[in-house]
Amino acid sequence: MPEHPITIAIDGYSSTGKSTMAKWLAAQVGYAYIDSGAMYRAVTLYCLDNNIIQGPDIDEALLAERLNEIEIRFVAGGDGRSHTWLNGRDVESEIRSMRVSDRVSEIAALGFVRRAMVAQQQAMGRGKGVVMDGRDIGTVVFPDAEMKVFVTADAEVRARRRYDELRAKGDTSVRFEDVLRNVTERDRIDSTRAESPLRQAEDAVVLDNSHMTIEQQNRWLIDLFRQRLEQAEASA
Ligand code: DC
């Protein structure tokens, strides 16, 4: 790692491929990758499995009481990827299901949940040299991050990517219309919630990857990283 590692915040709409790019960049530059959305997903899974979410209702009082019993960790899996663990169990695949995707925005809109997650995310990034992706990383979690990217793409393109991903994983019952509805509904809830809504930080650079190949995107990212690292070294 260079002498002055920087902090990299990648925010943006759902299913824009933020985590793919964040993971790739982290591996390229030898930084740690942290998926903040996985933490909100793990809390949601806990709520679904512990009767905190019942039908359309969320028992916020019960969640507040149980929040410090929810332990989330990132553990390297046998496949070399980082897996999300919830209370001692690998839940990496379960947290990506539609069951969780359908309710996660409601859980992520709760102020007390956000405060607890943000505190953990800030602790994980204390030493810099991290790439974190999410919705509020450049605005709330690391407002001083040296590199901030805000990713966007057409909703249809995003839904198609997510749909293909779910089908590739063997989910044959998933329907494109449902995925598209989920993507646009999550955008709506994430951008209009009162607590840390999704918005572009003033000093973030916008990346619209609707019509970009992975190679073009990766080149764009590494170029920006080099610029930001040079700036950080120059001002250190
Ligand atoms: O990135 P993702 O789709 O896995 O995120 C899941 C949900 O969590 C998403 O609907 C918004 C929310 N989220 C958030 O509010 N803040 C973050 N830093 C990351 C995710």
PDB file of C-alpha atoms and ligand atoms in Angstrom:
ATOM      1  CA  MET A   1       0.000   0.000   0.000  1.00  0.00           C
ATOM      2  CA  PRO A   2       1.365   3.495  -0.761  1.00  0.00           C
ATOM      3  CA  GLU A   3       2.468   5.672   2.103  1.00  0.00           C
ATOM      4  CA  HIS A   4      -0.740   7.691   2.074  1.00  0.00           C
ATOM      5  CA  PRO A   5      -3.678   5.388   1.490  1.00  0.00           C
ATOM      6  CA  ILE A   6      -6.881   7.181   0.612  1.00  0.00           C
ATOM      7  CA  THR A   7     -10.551   6.503   1.281  1.00  0.00           C
ATOM      8  CA  ILE A   8     -12.765   5.645  -1.677  1.00  0.00           C
ATOM      9  CA  ALA A   9     -16.548   6.150  -1.535  1.00  0.00           C
ATOM     10  CA  ILE A  10     -18.719   4.670  -4.276  1.00  0.00           C
ATOM     11  CA  ASP A  11     -22.386   5.639  -4.058  1.00  0.00           C
ATOM     12  CA  GLY A  12     -25.287   5.452  -6.434  1.00  0.00           C
ATOM     13  CA  TYR A  13     -28.521   3.847  -7.492  1.00  0.00           C
ATOM     14  CA  SER A  14     -29.299   0.149  -6.954  1.00  0.00           C
ATOM     15  CA  SER A  15     -27.954  -2.420  -9.382  1.00  0.00           C
ATOM     16  CA  THR A  16     -25.515  -0.064 -11.091  1.00  0.00           C
ATOM     17  CA  GLY A  17     -22.696  -2.540 -10.516  1.00  0.00           C
ATOM     18  CA  LYS A  18     -21.212  -0.491  -7.660  1.00  0.00           C
ATOM     19  CA  SER A  19     -20.044  -3.549  -5.771  1.00  0.00           C
ATOM     20  CA  THR A  20     -18.438  -5.148  -8.844  1.00  0.00           C
ATOM     21  CA  MET A  21     -16.448  -1.998  -9.506  1.00  0.00           C
ATOM     22  CA  ALA A  22     -15.616  -1.410  -5.851  1.00  0.00           C
ATOM     23  CA  LYS A  23     -14.384  -5.003  -5.453  1.00  0.00           C
ATOM     24  CA  TRP A  24     -12.307  -4.772  -8.610  1.00  0.00           C
ATOM     25  CA  LEU A  25     -10.729  -1.469  -7.625  1.00  0.00           C
ATOM     26  CA  ALA A  26      -9.963  -2.697  -4.097  1.00  0.00           C
ATOM     27  CA  ALA A  27      -8.225  -5.792  -5.480  1.00  0.00           C
ATOM     28  CA  GLN A  28      -6.258  -3.705  -8.004  1.00  0.00           C
ATOM     29  CA  VAL A  29      -4.914  -1.241  -5.465  1.00  0.00           C
ATOM     30  CA  GLY A  30      -4.662  -3.597  -2.479  1.00  0.00           C
ATOM     31  CA  TYR A  31      -7.340  -1.911  -0.366  1.00  0.00           C
ATOM     32  CA  ALA A  32     -10.070  -3.533   1.735  1.00  0.00           C
ATOM     33  CA  TYR A  33     -13.539  -3.678   0.188  1.00  0.00           C
ATOM     34  CA  ILE A  34     -16.594  -3.093   2.371  1.00  0.00           C
ATOM     35  CA  ASP A  35     -20.140  -3.606   1.098  1.00  0.00           C
ATOM     36  CA  SER A  36     -22.282  -1.356   3.298  1.00  0.00           C
ATOM     37  CA  GLY A  37     -25.515  -2.494   1.606  1.00  0.00           C
ATOM     38  CA  ALA A  38     -24.805  -6.044   2.803  1.00  0.00           C
ATOM     39  CA  MET A  39     -25.064  -4.757   6.373  1.00  0.00           C
ATOM     40  CA  TYR A  40     -28.571  -3.325   5.804  1.00  0.00           C
ATOM     41  CA  ARG A  41     -29.477  -6.553   4.028  1.00  0.00           C
ATOM     42  CA  ALA A  42     -28.254  -8.647   6.983  1.00  0.00           C
ATOM     43  CA  VAL A  43     -30.323  -6.581   9.435  1.00  0.00           C
ATOM     44  CA  THR A  44     -33.343  -7.086   7.144  1.00  0.00           C
ATOM     45  CA  LEU A  45     -32.788 -10.846   7.060  1.00  0.00           C
ATOM     46  CA  TYR A  46     -32.613 -10.860  10.856  1.00  0.00           C
ATOM     47  CA  CYS A  47     -35.940  -8.959  10.972  1.00  0.00           C
ATOM     48  CA  LEU A  48     -37.606 -11.412   8.574  1.00  0.00           C
ATOM     49  CA  ASP A  49     -36.390 -14.429  10.538  1.00  0.00           C
ATOM     50  CA  ASN A  50     -37.248 -13.039  13.962  1.00  0.00           C
ATOM     51  CA  ASN A  51     -40.811 -11.781  13.487  1.00  0.00           C
ATOM     52  CA  ILE A  52     -39.708  -8.135  13.517  1.00  0.00           C
ATOM     53  CA  ILE A  53     -41.087  -7.860   9.993  1.00  0.00           C
ATOM     54  CA  GLN A  54     -44.587  -9.321   9.983  1.00  0.00           C
ATOM     55  CA  GLY A  55     -46.530  -8.813   6.793  1.00  0.00           C
ATOM     56  CA  PRO A  56     -46.449  -5.103   5.999  1.00  0.00           C
ATOM     57  CA  ASP A  57     -45.473  -4.135   9.577  1.00  0.00           C
ATOM     58  CA  ILE A  58     -42.094  -3.553  11.180  1.00  0.00           C
ATOM     59  CA  ASP A  59     -41.869  -3.802  14.971  1.00  0.00           C
ATOM     60  CA  GLU A  60     -39.425  -0.924  15.412  1.00  0.00           C
ATOM     61  CA  ALA A  61     -39.422  -1.138  19.229  1.00  0.00           C
ATOM     62  CA  LEU A  62     -38.401  -4.805  19.086  1.00  0.00           C
ATOM     63  CA  LEU A  63     -35.715  -4.067  16.483  1.00  0.00           C
ATOM     64  CA  ALA A  64     -34.289  -1.253  18.618  1.00  0.00           C
ATOM     65  CA  GLU A  65     -34.155  -3.632  21.576  1.00  0.00           C
ATOM     66  CA  ARG A  66     -32.462  -6.402  19.555  1.00  0.00           C
ATOM     67  CA  LEU A  67     -30.102  -4.251  17.466  1.00  0.00           C
ATOM     68  CA  ASN A  68     -27.067  -4.905  19.628  1.00  0.00           C
ATOM     69  CA  GLU A  69     -27.654  -8.655  19.325  1.00  0.00           C
ATOM     70  CA  ILE A  70     -27.149  -8.423  15.566  1.00  0.00           C
ATOM     71  CA  GLU A  71     -23.516  -9.161  14.812  1.00  0.00           C
ATOM     72  CA  ILE A  72     -22.390  -8.615  11.220  1.00  0.00           C
ATOM     73  CA  ARG A  73     -18.951  -9.603  10.010  1.00  0.00           C
ATOM     74  CA  PHE A  74     -17.202  -9.974   6.678  1.00  0.00           C
ATOM     75  CA  VAL A  75     -15.288 -13.246   6.377  1.00  0.00           C
ATOM     76  CA  ALA A  76     -13.196 -14.478   3.433  1.00  0.00           C
ATOM     77  CA  GLY A  77     -15.024 -17.445   1.880  1.00  0.00           C
ATOM     78  CA  GLY A  78     -13.500 -20.545   0.303  1.00  0.00           C
ATOM     79  CA  ASP A  79     -14.159 -18.924  -3.106  1.00  0.00           C
ATOM     80  CA  GLY A  80     -11.774 -16.083  -2.215  1.00  0.00           C
ATOM     81  CA  ARG A  81     -14.647 -13.579  -1.949  1.00  0.00           C
ATOM     82  CA  SER A  82     -15.747 -11.744   1.144  1.00  0.00           C
ATOM     83  CA  HIS A  83     -18.908 -13.267   2.635  1.00  0.00           C
ATOM     84  CA  THR A  84     -21.374 -11.561   4.953  1.00  0.00           C
ATOM     85  CA  TRP A  85     -21.923 -13.387   8.234  1.00  0.00           C
ATOM     86  CA  LEU A  86     -24.871 -12.751  10.523  1.00  0.00           C
ATOM     87  CA  ASN A  87     -24.600 -14.006  14.105  1.00  0.00           C
ATOM     88  CA  GLY A  88     -22.074 -16.698  13.208  1.00  0.00           C
ATOM     89  CA  ARG A  89     -23.748 -17.860   9.973  1.00  0.00           C
ATOM     90  CA  ASP A  90     -22.762 -17.268   6.331  1.00  0.00           C
ATOM     91  CA  VAL A  91     -25.756 -15.433   4.833  1.00  0.00           C
ATOM     92  CA  GLU A  92     -24.061 -14.117   1.682  1.00  0.00           C
ATOM     93  CA  SER A  93     -26.452 -15.776  -0.707  1.00  0.00           C
ATOM     94  CA  GLU A  94     -29.622 -15.359   1.396  1.00  0.00           C
ATOM     95  CA  ILE A  95     -29.224 -11.579   1.700  1.00  0.00           C
ATOM     96  CA  ARG A  96     -29.293 -11.234  -2.115  1.00  0.00           C
ATOM     97  CA  SER A  97     -32.717 -12.919  -2.462  1.00  0.00           C
ATOM     98  CA  MET A  98     -35.832 -10.987  -3.516  1.00  0.00           C
ATOM     99  CA  ARG A  99     -37.300 -11.732  -0.071  1.00  0.00           C
ATOM    100  CA  VAL A 100     -34.642  -9.461   1.431  1.00  0.00           C
ATOM    101  CA  SER A 101     -34.426  -6.986  -1.515  1.00  0.00           C
ATOM    102  CA  ASP A 102     -38.161  -6.320  -1.221  1.00  0.00           C
ATOM    103  CA  ARG A 103     -37.895  -5.055   2.382  1.00  0.00           C
ATOM    104  CA  VAL A 104     -34.365  -3.712   2.770  1.00  0.00           C
ATOM    105  CA  SER A 105     -35.140  -0.094   1.839  1.00  0.00           C
ATOM    106  CA  GLU A 106     -37.683   0.148   4.662  1.00  0.00           C
ATOM    107  CA  ILE A 107     -35.146  -1.117   7.206  1.00  0.00           C
ATOM    108  CA  ALA A 108     -32.430   1.163   5.779  1.00  0.00           C
ATOM    109  CA  ALA A 109     -34.763   4.146   6.197  1.00  0.00           C
ATOM    110  CA  LEU A 110     -34.824   3.766  10.010  1.00  0.00           C
ATOM    111  CA  GLY A 111     -32.625   6.380  11.674  1.00  0.00           C
ATOM    112  CA  PHE A 112     -31.543   4.227  14.620  1.00  0.00           C
ATOM    113  CA  VAL A 113     -30.504   1.396  12.281  1.00  0.00           C
ATOM    114  CA  ARG A 114     -28.505   3.837  10.122  1.00  0.00           C
ATOM    115  CA  ARG A 115     -26.717   5.351  13.110  1.00  0.00           C
ATOM    116  CA  ALA A 116     -25.600   1.907  14.302  1.00  0.00           C
ATOM    117  CA  MET A 117     -24.407   0.843  10.823  1.00  0.00           C
ATOM    118  CA  VAL A 118     -22.629   4.140  10.103  1.00  0.00           C
ATOM    119  CA  ALA A 119     -20.703   3.888  13.404  1.00  0.00           C
ATOM    120  CA  GLN A 120     -19.518   0.375  12.443  1.00  0.00           C
ATOM    121  CA  GLN A 121     -18.610   1.486   8.905  1.00  0.00           C
ATOM    122  CA  GLN A 122     -16.594   4.437  10.206  1.00  0.00           C
ATOM    123  CA  ALA A 123     -14.717   2.115  12.592  1.00  0.00           C
ATOM    124  CA  MET A 124     -13.904  -0.257   9.699  1.00  0.00           C
ATOM    125  CA  GLY A 125     -12.528   2.594   7.581  1.00  0.00           C
ATOM    126  CA  ARG A 126     -10.553   4.325  10.296  1.00  0.00           C
ATOM    127  CA  GLY A 127      -7.144   3.354   8.873  1.00  0.00           C
ATOM    128  CA  LYS A 128      -8.091   4.455   5.309  1.00  0.00           C
ATOM    129  CA  GLY A 129      -7.098   2.193   2.417  1.00  0.00           C
ATOM    130  CA  VAL A 130     -10.731   1.127   1.968  1.00  0.00           C
ATOM    131  CA  VAL A 131     -13.235   1.103  -0.855  1.00  0.00           C
ATOM    132  CA  MET A 132     -16.782   1.243   0.493  1.00  0.00           C
ATOM    133  CA  ASP A 133     -19.910   1.231  -1.627  1.00  0.00           C
ATOM    134  CA  GLY A 134     -23.410   2.289  -0.640  1.00  0.00           C
ATOM    135  CA  ARG A 135     -25.773   5.272  -0.727  1.00  0.00           C
ATOM    136  CA  ASP A 136     -24.396   7.692   1.873  1.00  0.00           C
ATOM    137  CA  ILE A 137     -20.697   6.872   1.967  1.00  0.00           C
ATOM    138  CA  GLY A 138     -19.464  10.119   0.390  1.00  0.00           C
ATOM    139  CA  THR A 139     -22.073  12.260   2.146  1.00  0.00           C
ATOM    140  CA  VAL A 140     -22.354  10.823   5.680  1.00  0.00           C
ATOM    141  CA  VAL A 141     -19.967   7.943   6.418  1.00  0.00           C
ATOM    142  CA  PHE A 142     -16.770   9.430   4.934  1.00  0.00           C
ATOM    143  CA  PRO A 143     -17.510  13.038   3.946  1.00  0.00           C
ATOM    144  CA  ASP A 144     -13.731  13.630   3.740  1.00  0.00           C
ATOM    145  CA  ALA A 145     -13.051  10.716   1.371  1.00  0.00           C
ATOM    146  CA  GLU A 146     -10.405  11.676  -1.191  1.00  0.00           C
ATOM    147  CA  MET A 147     -12.160   9.831  -4.014  1.00  0.00           C
ATOM    148  CA  LYS A 148     -15.939   9.870  -4.448  1.00  0.00           C
ATOM    149  CA  VAL A 149     -17.839   8.313  -7.314  1.00  0.00           C
ATOM    150  CA  PHE A 150     -21.585   8.562  -7.892  1.00  0.00           C
ATOM    151  CA  VAL A 151     -22.813   5.798 -10.182  1.00  0.00           C
ATOM    152  CA  THR A 152     -25.952   5.898 -12.255  1.00  0.00           C
ATOM    153  CA  ALA A 153     -27.467   4.020 -15.226  1.00  0.00           C
ATOM    154  CA  ASP A 154     -30.865   3.706 -16.951  1.00  0.00           C
ATOM    155  CA  ALA A 155     -33.377   1.795 -14.767  1.00  0.00           C
ATOM    156  CA  GLU A 156     -34.124  -0.735 -17.539  1.00  0.00           C
ATOM    157  CA  VAL A 157     -30.439  -1.487 -18.011  1.00  0.00           C
ATOM    158  CA  ARG A 158     -30.008  -1.980 -14.271  1.00  0.00           C
ATOM    159  CA  ALA A 159     -33.058  -4.233 -13.962  1.00  0.00           C
ATOM    160  CA  ARG A 160     -31.826  -6.350 -16.889  1.00  0.00           C
ATOM    161  CA  ARG A 161     -28.429  -6.829 -15.233  1.00  0.00           C
ATOM    162  CA  ARG A 162     -30.018  -7.788 -11.906  1.00  0.00           C
ATOM    163  CA  TYR A 163     -32.479 -10.133 -13.615  1.00  0.00           C
ATOM    164  CA  ASP A 164     -29.687 -11.892 -15.536  1.00  0.00           C
ATOM    165  CA  GLU A 165     -27.715 -12.234 -12.304  1.00  0.00           C
ATOM    166  CA  LEU A 166     -30.647 -13.825 -10.431  1.00  0.00           C
ATOM    167  CA  ARG A 167     -31.375 -16.200 -13.341  1.00  0.00           C
ATOM    168  CA  ALA A 168     -27.701 -17.160 -13.542  1.00  0.00           C
ATOM    169  CA  LYS A 169     -27.880 -18.070  -9.852  1.00  0.00           C
ATOM    170  CA  GLY A 170     -30.705 -20.479 -10.647  1.00  0.00           C
ATOM    171  CA  ASP A 171     -33.708 -18.376  -9.618  1.00  0.00           C
ATOM    172  CA  THR A 172     -35.978 -19.448 -12.477  1.00  0.00           C
ATOM    173  CA  SER A 173     -39.194 -18.035 -10.968  1.00  0.00           C
ATOM    174  CA  VAL A 174     -38.011 -14.422 -11.057  1.00  0.00           C
ATOM    175  CA  ARG A 175     -39.842 -12.128 -13.509  1.00  0.00           C
ATOM    176  CA  PHE A 176     -38.266  -9.119 -15.234  1.00  0.00           C
ATOM    177  CA  GLU A 177     -41.237  -6.836 -14.375  1.00  0.00           C
ATOM    178  CA  ASP A 178     -40.813  -7.642 -10.673  1.00  0.00           C
ATOM    179  CA  VAL A 179     -37.092  -6.872 -10.765  1.00  0.00           C
ATOM    180  CA  LEU A 180     -37.725  -3.581 -12.609  1.00  0.00           C
ATOM    181  CA  ARG A 181     -40.400  -2.626 -10.082  1.00  0.00           C
ATOM    182  CA  ASN A 182     -38.057  -3.479  -7.197  1.00  0.00           C
ATOM    183  CA  VAL A 183     -35.212  -1.401  -8.688  1.00  0.00           C
ATOM    184  CA  THR A 184     -37.383   1.703  -9.265  1.00  0.00           C
ATOM    185  CA  GLU A 185     -39.170   1.358  -5.930  1.00  0.00           C
ATOM    186  CA  ARG A 186     -35.866   1.107  -4.063  1.00  0.00           C
ATOM    187  CA  ASP A 187     -34.577   4.196  -5.921  1.00  0.00           C
ATOM    188  CA  ARG A 188     -37.691   6.055  -4.830  1.00  0.00           C
ATOM    189  CA  ILE A 189     -37.476   5.034  -1.158  1.00  0.00           C
ATOM    190  CA  ASP A 190     -33.680   5.503  -0.999  1.00  0.00           C
ATOM    191  CA  SER A 191     -33.799   9.009  -2.519  1.00  0.00           C
ATOM    192  CA  THR A 192     -36.825  10.358  -0.677  1.00  0.00           C
ATOM    193  CA  ARG A 193     -36.256   9.039   2.868  1.00  0.00           C
ATOM    194  CA  ALA A 194     -35.732  11.614   5.615  1.00  0.00           C
ATOM    195  CA  GLU A 195     -32.575   9.987   7.014  1.00  0.00           C
ATOM    196  CA  SER A 196     -29.478  10.363   4.784  1.00  0.00           C
ATOM    197  CA  PRO A 197     -31.268  10.104   1.434  1.00  0.00           C
ATOM    198  CA  LEU A 198     -29.314   8.970  -1.598  1.00  0.00           C
ATOM    199  CA  ARG A 199     -27.782  12.070  -3.141  1.00  0.00           C
ATOM    200  CA  GLN A 200     -24.623  12.954  -4.948  1.00  0.00           C
ATOM    201  CA  ALA A 201     -21.921  14.535  -2.785  1.00  0.00           C
ATOM    202  CA  GLU A 202     -20.842  17.900  -4.227  1.00  0.00           C
ATOM    203  CA  ASP A 203     -17.310  16.651  -4.761  1.00  0.00           C
ATOM    204  CA  ALA A 204     -18.323  13.291  -6.276  1.00  0.00           C
ATOM    205  CA  VAL A 205     -17.618  12.458  -9.915  1.00  0.00           C
ATOM    206  CA  VAL A 206     -20.612  11.023 -11.803  1.00  0.00           C
ATOM    207  CA  LEU A 207     -20.208   7.759 -13.688  1.00  0.00           C
ATOM    208  CA  ASP A 208     -23.105   6.811 -15.981  1.00  0.00           C
ATOM    209  CA  ASN A 209     -22.286   3.273 -17.044  1.00  0.00           C
ATOM    210  CA  SER A 210     -25.464   2.527 -19.085  1.00  0.00           C
ATOM    211  CA  HIS A 211     -23.434   2.106 -22.239  1.00  0.00           C
ATOM    212  CA  MET A 212     -19.973   1.344 -20.931  1.00  0.00           C
ATOM    213  CA  THR A 213     -18.120  -1.950 -21.064  1.00  0.00           C
ATOM    214  CA  ILE A 214     -16.495  -3.293 -17.909  1.00  0.00           C
ATOM    215  CA  GLU A 215     -13.079  -2.567 -19.435  1.00  0.00           C
ATOM    216  CA  GLN A 216     -13.960   1.082 -20.134  1.00  0.00           C
ATOM    217  CA  GLN A 217     -15.332   1.446 -16.636  1.00  0.00           C
ATOM    218  CA  ASN A 218     -12.277  -0.104 -15.026  1.00  0.00           C
ATOM    219  CA  ARG A 219      -9.948   2.205 -16.958  1.00  0.00           C
ATOM    220  CA  TRP A 220     -12.024   5.212 -15.918  1.00  0.00           C
ATOM    221  CA  LEU A 221     -11.826   4.111 -12.266  1.00  0.00           C
ATOM    222  CA  ILE A 222      -8.117   3.461 -12.164  1.00  0.00           C
ATOM    223  CA  ASP A 223      -7.380   6.794 -13.907  1.00  0.00           C
ATOM    224  CA  LEU A 224      -9.440   8.646 -11.327  1.00  0.00           C
ATOM    225  CA  PHE A 225      -7.773   6.685  -8.527  1.00  0.00           C
ATOM    226  CA  ARG A 226      -4.277   7.656  -9.766  1.00  0.00           C
ATOM    227  CA  GLN A 227      -5.274  11.314  -9.962  1.00  0.00           C
ATOM    228  CA  ARG A 228      -6.727  11.299  -6.460  1.00  0.00           C
ATOM    229  CA  LEU A 229      -3.749   9.466  -5.012  1.00  0.00           C
ATOM    230  CA  GLU A 230      -1.348  11.987  -6.567  1.00  0.00           C
ATOM    231  CA  GLN A 231      -3.401  14.858  -5.164  1.00  0.00           C
ATOM    232  CA  ALA A 232      -3.381  13.236  -1.718  1.00  0.00           C
ATOM    233  CA  GLU A 233       0.381  12.632  -1.834  1.00  0.00           C
ATOM    234  CA  ALA A 234       0.985  16.219  -3.000  1.00  0.00           C
ATOM    235  CA  SER A 235      -0.992  17.697  -0.156  1.00  0.00           C
ATOM    236  CA  ALA A 236       0.369  15.332   2.534  1.00  0.00           C
TER     237      ALA A 236
HETATM  238  O1   DC B   1     -26.394  -1.758  -2.413  1.00  0.00           O
HETATM  239  P1   DC B   1     -27.540  -2.700  -2.055  1.00  0.00           P
HETATM  240  O2   DC B   1     -28.579  -2.813  -3.126  1.00  0.00           O
HETATM  241  O3   DC B   1     -27.059  -4.024  -1.589  1.00  0.00           O
HETATM  242  O4   DC B   1     -28.254  -2.001  -0.810  1.00  0.00           O
HETATM  243  C1   DC B   1     -29.379  -2.548  -0.201  1.00  0.00           C
HETATM  244  C2   DC B   1     -30.271  -1.463   0.350  1.00  0.00           C
HETATM  245  O5   DC B   1     -29.639  -0.836   1.479  1.00  0.00           O
HETATM  246  C3   DC B   1     -30.631  -0.344  -0.625  1.00  0.00           C
HETATM  247  O6   DC B   1     -31.977  -0.422  -1.013  1.00  0.00           O
HETATM  248  C4   DC B   1     -30.360   0.919   0.110  1.00  0.00           C
HETATM  249  C5   DC B   1     -29.752   0.553   1.413  1.00  0.00           C
HETATM  250  N1   DC B   1     -28.420   1.153   1.647  1.00  0.00           N
HETATM  251  C6   DC B   1     -28.377   2.340   2.308  1.00  0.00           C
HETATM  252  O7   DC B   1     -29.416   2.896   2.622  1.00  0.00           O
HETATM  253  N2   DC B   1     -27.175   2.883   2.629  1.00  0.00           N
HETATM  254  C7   DC B   1     -26.043   2.281   2.275  1.00  0.00           C
HETATM  255  N3   DC B   1     -24.870   2.859   2.622  1.00  0.00           N
HETATM  256  C8   DC B   1     -26.069   1.064   1.568  1.00  0.00           C
HETATM  257  C9   DC B   1     -27.299   0.525   1.253  1.00  0.00           C
END
